[in-house]
XYZ file of N, CA and C in Angstrom:
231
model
N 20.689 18.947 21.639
C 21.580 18.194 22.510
C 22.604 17.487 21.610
N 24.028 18.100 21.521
C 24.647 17.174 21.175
C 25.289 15.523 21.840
N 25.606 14.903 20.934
C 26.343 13.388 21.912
C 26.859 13.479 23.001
N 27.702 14.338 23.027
C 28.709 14.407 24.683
C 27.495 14.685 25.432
N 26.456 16.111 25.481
C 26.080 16.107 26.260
C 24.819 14.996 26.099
N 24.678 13.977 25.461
C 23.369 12.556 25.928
C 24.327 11.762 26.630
N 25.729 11.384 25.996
C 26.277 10.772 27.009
C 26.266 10.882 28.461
N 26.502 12.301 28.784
C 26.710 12.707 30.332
C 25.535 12.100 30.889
N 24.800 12.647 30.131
C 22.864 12.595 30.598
C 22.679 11.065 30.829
N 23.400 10.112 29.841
C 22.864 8.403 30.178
C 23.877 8.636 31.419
N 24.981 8.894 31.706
C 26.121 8.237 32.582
C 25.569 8.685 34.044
N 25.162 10.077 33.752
C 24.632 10.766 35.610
C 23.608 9.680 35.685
N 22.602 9.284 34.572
C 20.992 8.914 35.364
C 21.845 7.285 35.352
N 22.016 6.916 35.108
C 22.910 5.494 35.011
C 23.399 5.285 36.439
N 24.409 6.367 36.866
C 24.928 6.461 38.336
C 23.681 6.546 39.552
N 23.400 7.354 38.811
C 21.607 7.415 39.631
C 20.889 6.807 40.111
N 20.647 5.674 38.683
C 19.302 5.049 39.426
C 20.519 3.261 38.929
N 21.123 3.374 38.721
C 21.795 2.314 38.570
C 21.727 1.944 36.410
N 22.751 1.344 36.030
C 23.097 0.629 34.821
C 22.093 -0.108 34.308
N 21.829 -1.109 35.173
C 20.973 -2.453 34.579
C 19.379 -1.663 34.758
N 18.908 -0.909 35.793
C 17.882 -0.331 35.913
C 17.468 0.215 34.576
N 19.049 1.260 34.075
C 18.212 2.260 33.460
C 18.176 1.319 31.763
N 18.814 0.359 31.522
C 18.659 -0.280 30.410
C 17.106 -1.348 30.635
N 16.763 -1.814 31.632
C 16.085 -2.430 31.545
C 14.825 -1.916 31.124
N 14.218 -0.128 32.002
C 13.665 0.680 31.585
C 13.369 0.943 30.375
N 14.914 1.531 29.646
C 15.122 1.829 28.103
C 14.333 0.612 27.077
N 14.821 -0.406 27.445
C 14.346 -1.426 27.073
C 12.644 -1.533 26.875
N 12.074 -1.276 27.706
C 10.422 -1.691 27.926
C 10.239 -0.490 26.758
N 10.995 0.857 27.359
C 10.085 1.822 26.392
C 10.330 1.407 25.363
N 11.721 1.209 24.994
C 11.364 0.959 23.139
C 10.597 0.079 22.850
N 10.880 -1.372 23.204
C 9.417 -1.949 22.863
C 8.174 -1.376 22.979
N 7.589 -0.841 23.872
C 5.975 -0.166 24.244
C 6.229 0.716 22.815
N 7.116 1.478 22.490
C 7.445 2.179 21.255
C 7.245 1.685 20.106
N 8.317 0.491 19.977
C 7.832 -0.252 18.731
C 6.811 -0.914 18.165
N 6.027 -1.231 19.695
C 4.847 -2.161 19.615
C 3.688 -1.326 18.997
N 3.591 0.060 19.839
C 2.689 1.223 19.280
C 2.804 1.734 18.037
N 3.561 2.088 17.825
C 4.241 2.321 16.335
C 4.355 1.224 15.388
N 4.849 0.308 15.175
C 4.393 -0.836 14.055
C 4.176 -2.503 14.471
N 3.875 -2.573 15.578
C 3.246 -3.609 15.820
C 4.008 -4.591 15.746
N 5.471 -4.562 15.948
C 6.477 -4.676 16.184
C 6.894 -5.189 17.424
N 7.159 -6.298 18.687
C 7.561 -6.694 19.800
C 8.795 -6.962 20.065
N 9.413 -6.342 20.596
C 10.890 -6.839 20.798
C 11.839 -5.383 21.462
N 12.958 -5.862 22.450
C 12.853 -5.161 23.274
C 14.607 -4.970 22.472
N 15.013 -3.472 23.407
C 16.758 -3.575 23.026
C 17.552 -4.207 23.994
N 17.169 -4.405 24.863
C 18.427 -4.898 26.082
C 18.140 -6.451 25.382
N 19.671 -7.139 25.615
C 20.179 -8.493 25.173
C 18.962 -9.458 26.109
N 18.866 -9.358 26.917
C 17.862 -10.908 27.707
C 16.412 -10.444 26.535
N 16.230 -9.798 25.852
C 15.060 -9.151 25.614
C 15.336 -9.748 23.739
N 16.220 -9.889 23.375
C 16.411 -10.399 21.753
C 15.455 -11.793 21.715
N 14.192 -11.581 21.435
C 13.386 -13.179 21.793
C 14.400 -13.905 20.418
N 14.524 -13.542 19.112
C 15.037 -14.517 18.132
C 16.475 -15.272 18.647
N 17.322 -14.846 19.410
C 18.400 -15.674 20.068
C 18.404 -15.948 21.607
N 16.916 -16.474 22.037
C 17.050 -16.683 23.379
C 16.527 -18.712 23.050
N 17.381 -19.413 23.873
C 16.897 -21.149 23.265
C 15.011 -20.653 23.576
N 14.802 -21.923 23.236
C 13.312 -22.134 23.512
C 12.615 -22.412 25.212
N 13.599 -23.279 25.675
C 13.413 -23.176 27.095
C 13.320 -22.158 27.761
N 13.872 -20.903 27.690
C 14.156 -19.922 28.691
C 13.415 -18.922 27.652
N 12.492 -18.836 26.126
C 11.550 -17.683 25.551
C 10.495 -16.981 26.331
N 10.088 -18.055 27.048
C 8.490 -17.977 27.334
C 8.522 -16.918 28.754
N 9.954 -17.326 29.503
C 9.655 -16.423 30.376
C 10.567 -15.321 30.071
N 11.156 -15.276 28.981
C 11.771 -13.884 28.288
C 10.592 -13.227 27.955
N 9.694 -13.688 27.630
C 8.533 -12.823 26.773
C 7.781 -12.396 28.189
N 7.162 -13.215 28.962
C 6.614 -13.134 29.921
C 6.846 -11.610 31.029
N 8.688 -11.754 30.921
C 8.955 -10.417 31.714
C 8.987 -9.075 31.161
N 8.991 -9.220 29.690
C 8.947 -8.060 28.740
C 7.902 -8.113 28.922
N 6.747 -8.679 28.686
C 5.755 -8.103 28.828
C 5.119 -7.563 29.967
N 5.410 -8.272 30.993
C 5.141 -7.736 32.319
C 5.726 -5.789 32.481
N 7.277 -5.815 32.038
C 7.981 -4.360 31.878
C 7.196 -3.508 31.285
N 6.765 -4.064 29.616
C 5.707 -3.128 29.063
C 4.541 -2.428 29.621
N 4.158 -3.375 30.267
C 2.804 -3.331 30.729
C 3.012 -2.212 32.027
N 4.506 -2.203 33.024
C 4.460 -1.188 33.659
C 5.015 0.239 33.428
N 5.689 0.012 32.202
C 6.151 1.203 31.345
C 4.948 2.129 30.996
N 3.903 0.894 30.692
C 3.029 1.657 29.952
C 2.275 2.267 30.933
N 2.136 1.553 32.042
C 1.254 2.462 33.390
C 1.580 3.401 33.506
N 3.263 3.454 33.870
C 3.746 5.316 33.876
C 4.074 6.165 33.634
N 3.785 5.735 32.176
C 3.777 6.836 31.465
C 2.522 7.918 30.796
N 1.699 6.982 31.263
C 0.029 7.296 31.070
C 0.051 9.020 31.653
């Protein structure tokens, strides 16, 4: 697969299932990814950067990543 055609591929499923959906998704897997792989937590979508989120609003940054993980990880079982 070259770039143009992953681009198309993010832009159709993007139109698809919606933008924020499919990043939020993207998001869980790489973490569930990184976490499995080196034990590593931390997600790619921006609400998901725990090192630049204040302290007030971490806990339930972490809280919903983990909640995502946790259903990423259900369906992909």
């Amino acid at each position: 697969m070259n770039r143009k055609s992953e681009i198309e591929a993010v832009k159709s499923l993007g139109e698809k299932i919606g933008y924020g959906n499919l990043m939020d998704i993207a998001s869980a897997l790489w973490a569930v990814s990184l976490e499995d792989k080196y034990g590593i937590k931390a997600g790619a979508f921006v609400p998901t950067v725990l090192p630049f989120i204040n302290k007030k609003d971490r806990k339930v940054t972490e809280e919903r990543l983990d909640s995502m993980m946790e259903h990423v990880r259900e369906m992909i079982k």
